[in-house]
Amino acid sequence: MKIIKTTHYRNHEESETSDYTLFESNNQQEVTKKFKRTCELLIHFEGLQCIAANPEEHWIVFAESLSKNAYWVKVTVTD
């Protein structure tokens, strides 16, 4: 399993993003722990708000605002 962070930087084109693998492990408990910690860091240290989540597809999106030009981060857990 992997935790992937997709980032859209402020004032970039809508489809212009960068992907980064934050963590990789076969241990589901470790992945869950790292996923929760990543979400906490995005809220408390980057000052982002959760704007969308899909538990069935294992992703959550955080953003500074709802503008299409805003800085946002999508955190996804994949198999």
CSV table of N, CA and C in Angstrom, one decimal:
chain,number,residue,atom,x,y,z
A,1,MET,N,0.8,-1.2,0.0
A,1,MET,CA,0.0,0.0,0.0
A,1,MET,C,0.9,1.2,0.0
A,2,LYS,N,0.4,2.3,-0.7
A,2,LYS,CA,1.1,3.5,-0.7
A,2,LYS,C,0.2,4.7,-0.3
A,3,ILE,N,0.8,5.7,0.2
A,3,ILE,CA,0.2,7.0,0.5
A,3,ILE,C,0.8,8.0,-0.5
A,4,ILE,N,-0.1,8.5,-1.4
A,4,ILE,CA,0.4,9.4,-2.4
A,4,ILE,C,-0.2,10.8,-2.2
A,5,LYS,N,0.7,11.8,-2.2
A,5,LYS,CA,0.3,13.2,-2.0
A,5,LYS,C,0.3,13.9,-3.4
A,6,THR,N,-0.8,14.4,-3.9
A,6,THR,CA,-0.9,15.1,-5.1
A,6,THR,C,-1.1,16.6,-4.7
A,7,THR,N,-0.2,17.4,-5.3
A,7,THR,CA,-0.3,18.9,-4.9
A,7,THR,C,-0.5,19.7,-6.1
A,8,HIS,N,-1.4,20.7,-5.9
A,8,HIS,CA,-1.7,21.7,-6.9
A,8,HIS,C,-1.2,23.0,-6.3
A,9,TYR,N,-0.2,23.7,-6.9
A,9,TYR,CA,0.3,24.9,-6.4
A,9,TYR,C,-0.5,26.1,-6.8
A,10,ARG,N,-0.5,27.1,-6.0
A,10,ARG,CA,-1.3,28.3,-6.2
A,10,ARG,C,-1.0,28.9,-7.5
A,11,ASN,N,-2.0,29.4,-8.2
A,11,ASN,CA,-2.0,30.1,-9.5
A,11,ASN,C,-1.4,29.2,-10.7
A,12,HIS,N,-1.4,27.9,-10.6
A,12,HIS,CA,-1.0,27.0,-11.7
A,12,HIS,C,-2.3,26.6,-12.4
A,13,GLU,N,-2.1,26.1,-13.6
A,13,GLU,CA,-3.2,25.5,-14.4
A,13,GLU,C,-3.9,24.4,-13.6
A,14,GLU,N,-5.2,24.3,-13.8
A,14,GLU,CA,-6.0,23.3,-13.0
A,14,GLU,C,-5.5,21.9,-13.1
A,15,SER,N,-5.0,21.5,-14.2
A,15,SER,CA,-4.5,20.1,-14.4
A,15,SER,C,-3.0,19.9,-14.0
A,16,GLU,N,-2.4,21.0,-13.7
A,16,GLU,CA,-0.9,21.0,-13.4
A,16,GLU,C,-0.7,20.6,-11.9
A,17,THR,N,-0.4,19.3,-11.7
A,17,THR,CA,-0.2,18.8,-10.3
A,17,THR,C,1.2,18.1,-10.2
A,18,SER,N,1.6,17.8,-9.0
A,18,SER,CA,2.8,16.9,-8.8
A,18,SER,C,2.4,15.8,-7.8
A,19,ASP,N,2.8,14.6,-8.1
A,19,ASP,CA,2.6,13.5,-7.2
A,19,ASP,C,3.9,13.1,-6.5
A,20,TYR,N,3.7,12.7,-5.2
A,20,TYR,CA,4.8,12.2,-4.4
A,20,TYR,C,4.4,11.1,-3.5
A,21,THR,N,5.1,10.0,-3.5
A,21,THR,CA,4.8,8.9,-2.6
A,21,THR,C,5.4,9.2,-1.2
A,22,LEU,N,4.5,9.4,-0.3
A,22,LEU,CA,4.9,9.8,1.1
A,22,LEU,C,5.3,8.6,1.9
A,23,PHE,N,4.7,7.4,1.7
A,23,PHE,CA,4.9,6.3,2.5
A,23,PHE,C,4.5,5.0,1.8
A,24,GLU,N,5.2,3.9,2.0
A,24,GLU,CA,4.8,2.6,1.4
A,24,GLU,C,5.1,1.5,2.4
A,25,SER,N,4.1,0.6,2.5
A,25,SER,CA,4.2,-0.5,3.5
A,25,SER,C,3.1,-1.5,3.2
A,26,ASN,N,3.3,-2.7,3.6
A,26,ASN,CA,2.3,-3.8,3.5
A,26,ASN,C,1.5,-3.9,4.8
A,27,ASN,N,1.9,-3.1,5.8
A,27,ASN,CA,1.2,-3.1,7.1
A,27,ASN,C,0.1,-2.1,7.1
A,28,GLN,N,-1.1,-2.5,7.2
A,28,GLN,CA,-2.3,-1.6,7.1
A,28,GLN,C,-2.3,-0.7,8.3
A,29,GLN,N,-1.9,-1.1,9.5
A,29,GLN,CA,-1.9,-0.3,10.6
A,29,GLN,C,-0.9,0.9,10.5
A,30,GLU,N,0.3,0.6,9.9
A,30,GLU,CA,1.2,1.6,9.7
A,30,GLU,C,0.7,2.7,8.7
A,31,VAL,N,0.1,2.2,7.6
A,31,VAL,CA,-0.4,3.0,6.6
A,31,VAL,C,-1.5,3.9,7.2
A,32,THR,N,-2.4,3.4,8.0
A,32,THR,CA,-3.5,4.1,8.6
A,32,THR,C,-2.9,5.2,9.5
A,33,LYS,N,-1.9,4.8,10.3
A,33,LYS,CA,-1.3,5.8,11.2
A,33,LYS,C,-0.6,7.0,10.5
A,34,LYS,N,0.1,6.7,9.4
A,34,LYS,CA,0.8,7.7,8.6
A,34,LYS,C,-0.3,8.6,7.9
A,35,PHE,N,-1.3,7.9,7.4
A,35,PHE,CA,-2.4,8.7,6.7
A,35,PHE,C,-3.0,9.7,7.6
A,36,LYS,N,-3.4,9.3,8.9
A,36,LYS,CA,-4.0,10.2,9.8
A,36,LYS,C,-3.0,11.3,10.2
A,37,ARG,N,-1.7,11.0,10.4
A,37,ARG,CA,-0.7,12.0,10.7
A,37,ARG,C,-0.5,13.0,9.6
A,38,THR,N,-0.5,12.5,8.4
A,38,THR,CA,-0.4,13.4,7.2
A,38,THR,C,-1.6,14.4,7.2
A,39,CYS,N,-2.8,13.9,7.4
A,39,CYS,CA,-4.0,14.8,7.4
A,39,CYS,C,-3.9,15.8,8.5
A,40,GLU,N,-3.4,15.4,9.7
A,40,GLU,CA,-3.3,16.3,10.8
A,40,GLU,C,-2.3,17.4,10.5
A,41,LEU,N,-1.2,17.0,9.9
A,41,LEU,CA,-0.1,18.0,9.5
A,41,LEU,C,-0.7,19.0,8.5
A,42,LEU,N,-1.5,18.6,7.5
A,42,LEU,CA,-2.0,19.5,6.5
A,42,LEU,C,-3.0,20.5,7.2
A,43,ILE,N,-3.7,20.1,8.2
A,43,ILE,CA,-4.6,21.0,8.9
A,43,ILE,C,-3.9,21.9,9.8
A,44,HIS,N,-3.1,21.4,10.7
A,44,HIS,CA,-2.5,22.1,11.8
A,44,HIS,C,-1.2,22.9,11.4
A,45,PHE,N,-0.4,22.4,10.5
A,45,PHE,CA,0.8,23.1,10.1
A,45,PHE,C,0.7,23.8,8.8
A,46,GLU,N,0.0,23.3,7.8
A,46,GLU,CA,-0.2,24.0,6.6
A,46,GLU,C,-1.4,24.9,6.5
A,47,GLY,N,-2.3,24.8,7.5
A,47,GLY,CA,-3.4,25.6,7.6
A,47,GLY,C,-4.5,25.4,6.6
A,48,LEU,N,-4.6,24.1,6.0
A,48,LEU,CA,-5.5,23.8,5.0
A,48,LEU,C,-6.8,23.2,5.7
A,49,GLN,N,-7.9,23.3,4.9
A,49,GLN,CA,-9.2,22.7,5.4
A,49,GLN,C,-9.6,21.5,4.5
A,50,CYS,N,-10.2,20.6,5.1
A,50,CYS,CA,-10.7,19.4,4.4
A,50,CYS,C,-11.9,19.9,3.5
A,51,ILE,N,-11.9,19.8,2.2
A,51,ILE,CA,-13.0,20.2,1.4
A,51,ILE,C,-13.7,19.1,0.7
A,52,ALA,N,-13.1,17.9,0.7
A,52,ALA,CA,-13.7,16.7,0.1
A,52,ALA,C,-13.1,15.4,0.5
A,53,ALA,N,-13.9,14.4,0.6
A,53,ALA,CA,-13.3,13.1,1.0
A,53,ALA,C,-14.2,12.0,0.4
A,54,ASN,N,-13.5,10.8,0.1
A,54,ASN,CA,-14.2,9.7,-0.5
A,54,ASN,C,-13.7,8.4,0.2
A,55,PRO,N,-14.3,8.0,1.3
A,55,PRO,CA,-13.7,6.8,2.0
A,55,PRO,C,-13.7,5.6,1.2
A,56,GLU,N,-14.7,5.4,0.3
A,56,GLU,CA,-14.7,4.2,-0.5
A,56,GLU,C,-13.5,4.1,-1.5
A,57,GLU,N,-13.1,5.3,-2.0
A,57,GLU,CA,-11.9,5.3,-2.9
A,57,GLU,C,-10.6,5.7,-2.2
A,58,HIS,N,-10.7,5.9,-0.9
A,58,HIS,CA,-9.5,6.1,0.0
A,58,HIS,C,-8.8,7.4,-0.4
A,59,TRP,N,-9.5,8.5,-0.5
A,59,TRP,CA,-8.8,9.8,-0.7
A,59,TRP,C,-9.5,10.9,0.0
A,60,ILE,N,-8.7,12.0,0.3
A,60,ILE,CA,-9.2,13.2,1.0
A,60,ILE,C,-8.5,14.4,0.4
A,61,VAL,N,-9.2,15.5,0.2
A,61,VAL,CA,-8.6,16.7,-0.3
A,61,VAL,C,-8.6,17.8,0.7
A,62,PHE,N,-7.5,18.6,0.8
A,62,PHE,CA,-7.4,19.7,1.7
A,62,PHE,C,-7.0,20.9,0.8
A,63,ALA,N,-7.6,22.1,1.1
A,63,ALA,CA,-7.3,23.3,0.3
A,63,ALA,C,-7.3,24.5,1.2
A,64,GLU,N,-6.6,25.6,0.6
A,64,GLU,CA,-6.6,26.9,1.3
A,64,GLU,C,-7.9,27.6,1.0
A,65,SER,N,-8.6,27.3,-0.1
A,65,SER,CA,-9.9,27.9,-0.4
A,65,SER,C,-10.5,27.1,-1.5
A,66,LEU,N,-11.7,27.5,-2.0
A,66,LEU,CA,-12.4,26.8,-3.0
A,66,LEU,C,-12.1,27.3,-4.4
A,67,SER,N,-11.2,28.3,-4.5
A,67,SER,CA,-10.8,28.8,-5.8
A,67,SER,C,-10.1,27.8,-6.7
A,68,LYS,N,-10.3,27.8,-8.0
A,68,LYS,CA,-9.6,26.8,-8.8
A,68,LYS,C,-8.1,27.1,-8.9
A,69,ASN,N,-7.7,28.3,-8.5
A,69,ASN,CA,-6.3,28.6,-8.5
A,69,ASN,C,-5.6,28.5,-7.1
A,70,ALA,N,-6.4,27.9,-6.2
A,70,ALA,CA,-5.9,27.8,-4.8
A,70,ALA,C,-4.9,26.6,-4.7
A,71,TYR,N,-4.1,26.7,-3.6
A,71,TYR,CA,-3.2,25.6,-3.2
A,71,TYR,C,-4.0,24.5,-2.6
A,72,TRP,N,-3.9,23.3,-3.1
A,72,TRP,CA,-4.6,22.2,-2.6
A,72,TRP,C,-3.8,20.9,-2.6
A,73,VAL,N,-4.1,20.0,-1.7
A,73,VAL,CA,-3.4,18.7,-1.6
A,73,VAL,C,-4.4,17.6,-1.5
A,74,LYS,N,-4.2,16.5,-2.3
A,74,LYS,CA,-5.1,15.3,-2.3
A,74,LYS,C,-4.2,14.2,-1.7
A,75,VAL,N,-4.6,13.5,-0.7
A,75,VAL,CA,-3.9,12.4,-0.1
A,75,VAL,C,-4.7,11.1,-0.4
A,76,THR,N,-4.0,10.2,-1.1
A,76,THR,CA,-4.7,9.0,-1.5
A,76,THR,C,-3.9,7.7,-1.0
A,77,VAL,N,-4.7,6.7,-0.6
A,77,VAL,CA,-4.1,5.4,-0.2
A,77,VAL,C,-4.4,4.5,-1.4
A,78,THR,N,-3.4,3.9,-2.0
A,78,THR,CA,-3.6,2.9,-3.0
A,78,THR,C,-3.0,1.5,-2.7
A,79,ASP,N,-3.5,0.5,-3.4
A,79,ASP,CA,-3.0,-0.8,-3.1
A,79,ASP,C,-1.6,-1.1,-3.8
